[in-house]
Amino acid sequence: MKKGSFLALMLAAVLAITTGCASTASPEPQAPANSGNAGETAPPKEGGSLTIASESEPGNLNPHIWPTSSDTFVTHMIFDSLVIPDKELKMVGSLAEKWDVSEDGKTYTFHLQKNVKWHDGTPFTAKDVAFTFASLAKPEYDAGGYWRVSPVVGAEEVHEGKAQEVSGIKVIDDNTIAFTTTDKFAPFISGLFIGIVPEHLLKDVSPKEWAKHAFNRNPVGTGPFKFVKWETGQYIELAANKDYFKGAPKLDKIVARFGDTNTMLAAFINKEVDLAPVPIAEIPSVQSLDYADLKLSNDLSMYYIGFNALNEHFQDKKVRQALAHAVDKQSIVGSILGEYGKVSFDVFPSNHWSHNPDVPQYTYDPAKAEALLQEAGYAKNGKGIYEKNGKELVFTLEVPTGKTEREKTAALLKQNFEKIGVKMELRALDFPTLVTKLLPKNADGTQRKVTANDYQAYILGFGVEADPDEYRSYFGSKYMPPNGYNFVSYSDPQVDQLLEQQVAEVDLEKRKNLIWEVGKKLAADEIWIPLYEQQAPYVANKRLGGFDPDFRGPTFNAKDWSVNQ
């Protein structure tokens, strides 16, 4: 039994009960252990319900309010987007049946699916699409999605308050809409992968109020499942949309529960939930359950430490480089992730075309780390802590709870940094609270700029939706909150130029070279310290059929799930 594995004790108890009952009850038919696909031995059937588990409660259910993986865990089942990425990263139609591109490569005309209805019965039309994206350009919208519409003619004028309408968005008829971009824009289609929201429910609500509006707690979409209720801190219940334009889901109901990974896995072992994320240390335990299937998702993601560049210590990249050299990534991966993880040096995940294998690598070298600190003007004081101008190099790492591997990583990072004379405090907090630090608000609820006092450093994961252009919102100078996700306040003219050049390059190989240059510069500056990539393990009860997680998220194909027992 692995040290610290309290779940093993629970598992033993469950197996004892199961074994004790075997002589008096006929066991249900079971799929062979480790079959690899949940429920593959039984044909799908209609009806039934499932309970699934998430590591964190959503912040809100409007897909345009700083969406996180905790939010999309639910919203992917409620909302549809114009386009979606397939498993090969190719954008294919969803609400859009097809589209045409003009000869000059600037106008995209989308032909929408017919007979689509919102969950309240209202017909879906091109006006909903126009409303959704035009709203993202309004100056009062401040929730991270402006970059998706910024290439469209007239969006910048609306965003700056110089115009009322985005002239490049044209509703041709109920089932046809056209977008015209200012210049050729290679990743435009991929930026449209975001849920469409209903004009008839939000047209009279300023985007400034969206984050506080009741729609976030009672959403209406066009997706395969309808919202039923939200019990705060407990679960969200969804019911099948029997009129779904792609065909009704096989299930009648899905309940999404929230809790840290150990609590949710314990609920799985007790058969209270049918699907849960698995801490890597507990994989051997769940593999011994005869009613469980382990499923691994190769996400387009990596875990990293992010620094607030406004902090007086982290303004100097030599300090960030020193901390990168102080991290023993190989030991972290070996002790926490094992075969399910690998060391990362690039902010772009290794299984994506944006990854440059030749970025600068800050390998584990405590002596080099200390030398860099000394070059930056730091010296050890009598307590053995580096300081400069009388200020010790002490900082707090914000650690969102809910994911065991991340919490263990933070503890090892603390040891790594203290070994070289840097003191790091750990502050555990739930994910929604961390979001309030990274994306702070004014007293009236509007987004504001990040300051040096909001946070110092944090640890998180980052996953690519499909196209690396979303990095523009995380590292472009003009995308600092409230205009985007650059909450580390990183600003570099070369990176800005490269990020703008890559969107105009339609030749994929040339565009890749530009992205690779971005990766090199970010690796040199280390405003993010990449730590590792990790396979995402899930455990599913064998009665769940069709579960097939990938980089798009574990619930992306929930429409196709079924209960087979």
XYZ file of C-alpha atoms in Angstrom, residues 224-525:
302
model
C -27.628 18.392 -25.726
C -28.511 18.999 -22.064
C -30.715 21.569 -20.347
C -29.944 23.223 -17.054
C -32.254 22.109 -14.194
C -30.783 23.395 -10.925
C -27.611 24.371 -9.086
C -27.167 23.469 -5.441
C -24.252 25.655 -4.403
C -21.256 23.684 -3.175
C -22.894 20.383 -4.059
C -24.001 19.728 -7.627
C -25.545 20.936 -10.885
C -28.323 18.903 -12.462
C -28.933 18.702 -16.202
C -31.714 17.027 -18.198
C -31.589 15.708 -21.749
C -32.606 18.054 -24.553
C -34.869 15.655 -26.411
C -35.173 18.127 -29.309
C -31.424 18.506 -29.824
C -30.678 19.154 -33.490
C -27.905 16.535 -33.594
C -30.201 13.928 -32.066
C -31.374 13.416 -28.511
C -28.805 12.300 -25.917
C -29.043 8.692 -24.827
C -29.182 9.690 -21.145
C -32.120 11.325 -19.391
C -30.102 13.165 -16.754
C -26.570 14.077 -15.684
C -25.659 15.332 -12.221
C -22.269 17.069 -11.873
C -20.891 16.956 -8.324
C -17.996 19.036 -6.968
C -15.242 18.274 -4.502
C -11.525 17.655 -4.199
C -10.171 14.616 -6.033
C -9.854 12.395 -2.958
C -13.415 13.097 -1.837
C -14.824 12.489 -5.304
C -12.806 9.300 -5.762
C -14.095 8.041 -2.425
C -17.601 8.751 -3.732
C -16.773 6.729 -6.842
C -15.550 3.797 -4.752
C -18.826 3.962 -2.832
C -20.679 3.991 -6.183
C -22.144 7.414 -5.458
C -20.659 8.784 -8.683
C -20.065 7.081 -12.035
C -17.119 9.122 -13.261
C -14.296 10.903 -11.418
C -10.762 12.221 -11.919
C -8.122 9.994 -10.314
C -5.053 11.107 -8.347
C -2.136 9.337 -9.997
C -1.079 7.750 -6.719
C -4.477 5.992 -6.584
C -4.409 4.485 -10.090
C -3.297 1.027 -8.838
C -6.193 1.046 -6.384
C -8.896 1.808 -8.937
C -7.444 -0.727 -11.378
C -8.285 -3.431 -8.860
C -11.989 -2.515 -8.843
C -13.926 -4.947 -10.998
C -16.584 -2.325 -11.764
C -14.125 0.382 -12.875
C -12.395 1.312 -16.110
C -9.385 3.633 -16.188
C -9.290 6.122 -19.054
C -6.301 8.370 -19.826
C -6.671 11.671 -21.644
C -3.666 13.131 -23.471
C -4.526 16.771 -22.955
C -2.877 19.621 -24.842
C -1.713 21.086 -21.567
C 1.154 21.748 -19.194
C 1.513 22.836 -15.558
C 3.505 25.899 -14.648
C 4.397 28.563 -12.092
C 3.229 32.039 -13.074
C 4.784 35.228 -11.673
C 3.324 38.689 -11.219
C 5.757 40.803 -13.263
C 4.732 43.869 -11.253
C 6.310 42.367 -8.131
C 9.650 44.051 -7.357
C 11.490 40.718 -7.252
C 9.975 39.243 -10.395
C 10.516 42.308 -12.559
C 14.053 40.998 -13.072
C 14.121 38.003 -15.402
C 17.363 36.805 -13.802
C 15.367 36.122 -10.643
C 12.817 34.132 -12.626
C 15.595 32.258 -14.430
C 17.252 31.505 -11.102
C 14.042 30.038 -9.721
C 13.681 27.937 -12.887
C 17.166 26.470 -12.328
C 16.206 25.739 -8.706
C 13.292 23.465 -9.680
C 14.119 19.759 -9.765
C 11.522 18.922 -12.388
C 12.729 15.381 -12.925
C 12.357 14.497 -9.254
C 8.899 16.090 -9.142
C 7.756 14.082 -12.139
C 9.376 10.904 -10.893
C 7.937 11.064 -7.391
C 4.464 12.400 -8.167
C 3.569 11.505 -11.763
C 5.756 8.561 -12.700
C 4.926 7.153 -16.131
C 1.949 9.525 -16.435
C 4.007 12.708 -16.716
C 7.063 14.239 -18.355
C 9.226 17.296 -17.764
C 8.341 20.438 -19.692
C 10.468 23.442 -20.693
C 8.116 24.999 -23.243
C 4.825 26.807 -22.577
C 3.459 25.102 -25.709
C 2.559 21.431 -25.078
C 4.809 18.866 -26.743
C 2.010 17.071 -28.634
C 0.939 20.270 -30.446
C 2.503 21.700 -33.618
C 3.295 24.944 -31.769
C 5.896 23.175 -29.596
C 9.517 24.078 -30.350
C 11.869 21.318 -29.136
C 14.810 23.757 -29.144
C 13.674 26.358 -26.611
C 16.157 27.367 -23.865
C 16.087 24.797 -21.047
C 16.631 25.683 -17.410
C 17.778 22.352 -16.045
C 18.125 21.660 -12.333
C 21.264 23.511 -11.219
C 21.135 25.051 -7.706
C 24.623 26.555 -8.103
C 23.595 28.312 -11.320
C 20.420 29.499 -9.606
C 22.400 31.141 -6.804
C 24.863 32.662 -9.286
C 21.994 34.290 -11.183
C 20.563 35.727 -7.972
C 23.940 37.190 -7.144
C 24.189 38.677 -10.643
C 20.797 40.282 -9.974
C 22.224 42.005 -6.889
C 21.043 39.606 -4.176
C 23.148 38.372 -1.277
C 22.413 35.976 1.587
C 21.697 37.493 4.972
C 22.416 36.026 8.396
C 19.348 33.767 8.105
C 20.587 32.285 4.842
C 17.897 34.015 2.770
C 18.749 36.048 -0.309
C 17.897 39.730 -0.043
C 18.363 42.921 -2.021
C 18.218 46.474 -0.696
C 17.239 45.068 2.661
C 14.230 43.121 1.270
C 14.277 39.351 1.532
C 13.372 37.224 -1.467
C 10.223 35.885 0.136
C 6.984 35.315 -1.759
C 3.671 33.470 -1.574
C 2.617 30.800 -4.057
C -1.159 30.566 -4.506
C -2.101 26.882 -4.717
C -5.646 26.039 -5.848
C -6.995 23.029 -3.989
C -8.747 20.064 -5.542
C -5.943 18.442 -7.547
C -3.648 16.205 -5.505
C -0.669 16.301 -7.881
C -0.646 20.104 -7.954
C -0.712 20.328 -4.164
C 2.155 17.822 -3.847
C 4.133 19.719 -6.485
C 3.791 22.960 -4.535
C 5.244 21.324 -1.424
C 8.283 20.075 -3.373
C 8.767 23.486 -4.986
C 8.935 25.021 -1.522
C 11.744 22.605 -0.650
C 13.582 23.336 -3.904
C 13.513 27.092 -3.370
C 14.454 26.977 0.296
C 17.474 24.846 -0.630
C 18.992 27.840 -2.458
C 17.953 30.476 0.086
C 14.569 31.628 -1.248
C 11.619 31.477 1.117
C 8.263 30.599 -0.365
C 5.018 30.389 1.561
C 2.140 28.247 0.312
C -1.401 29.538 0.407
C -4.140 27.011 -0.326
C -7.364 28.404 -1.774
C -10.193 27.165 -3.935
C -10.029 27.828 -7.655
C -12.774 30.507 -7.810
C -10.919 32.491 -5.135
C -7.685 32.304 -7.128
C -9.550 33.683 -10.141
C -10.508 36.759 -8.095
C -6.793 37.405 -7.546
C -5.701 36.874 -11.131
C -8.694 38.723 -12.569
C -9.490 41.316 -9.876
C -12.580 43.504 -9.766
C -13.482 46.972 -8.572
C -15.998 47.489 -5.796
C -18.761 47.841 -8.420
C -17.949 44.404 -9.879
C -16.160 45.612 -13.019
C -12.804 44.141 -13.991
C -9.694 46.174 -13.252
C -5.972 45.991 -13.912
C -3.807 43.642 -11.861
C -1.556 45.325 -9.300
C 1.572 44.138 -7.502
C -0.524 43.575 -4.380
C -3.076 41.200 -5.903
C -0.788 38.161 -5.824
C 2.865 37.226 -6.194
C 2.944 33.801 -7.844
C 0.627 30.858 -8.507
C 0.639 27.320 -9.861
C -1.857 26.229 -12.507
C -2.323 24.172 -15.619
C -2.889 25.595 -19.083
C -4.454 23.782 -21.997
C -4.665 24.783 -25.657
C -8.180 24.710 -27.114
C -6.925 23.910 -30.628
C -5.022 26.850 -32.066
C -2.090 28.543 -30.283
C -3.430 32.015 -31.085
C -5.058 32.072 -27.654
C -1.554 32.636 -26.262
C -1.890 36.130 -27.705
C -4.424 36.846 -24.971
C -2.045 35.539 -22.272
C 1.178 37.268 -23.354
C 0.238 40.186 -25.613
C 0.813 43.592 -24.003
C -2.634 44.891 -24.929
C -4.416 41.906 -23.406
C -3.832 42.606 -19.731
C -7.043 42.508 -17.659
C -9.673 43.711 -18.265
C -8.871 43.143 -21.955
C -7.600 39.569 -21.745
C -5.786 36.891 -19.767
C -2.343 38.478 -19.443
C -2.668 38.624 -15.656
C 1.087 38.145 -15.230
C 1.465 41.637 -16.803
C 4.099 40.424 -19.262
C 5.140 42.939 -21.908
C 7.756 42.460 -24.603
C 7.832 44.282 -27.984
C 9.350 41.304 -29.806
C 6.676 38.912 -28.535
C 3.951 41.431 -29.386
C 5.282 41.704 -32.939
C 5.590 37.946 -33.406
C 2.089 37.320 -32.058
C 0.658 39.845 -34.516
C 2.696 38.478 -37.427
C 1.585 34.877 -36.869
C -2.119 35.671 -37.170
C -1.572 37.195 -40.616
C 0.470 34.252 -41.907
C -1.725 31.744 -43.753
C 1.183 29.462 -44.665
C 1.164 26.982 -41.768
C 4.894 26.231 -41.902
C 5.793 29.920 -41.822
C 3.272 30.516 -39.082
C 4.735 27.657 -37.064
C 8.178 29.246 -37.287
C 6.786 32.496 -35.887
C 5.093 30.651 -33.015
C 8.343 28.786 -32.333
C 10.103 32.136 -31.989
C 7.461 33.186 -29.454
C 8.189 30.003 -27.505
C 11.914 30.733 -27.512
C 11.443 34.244 -26.173
C 8.984 33.162 -23.481
C 11.356 30.385 -22.432
C 14.196 32.891 -22.182
C 12.127 35.259 -20.054
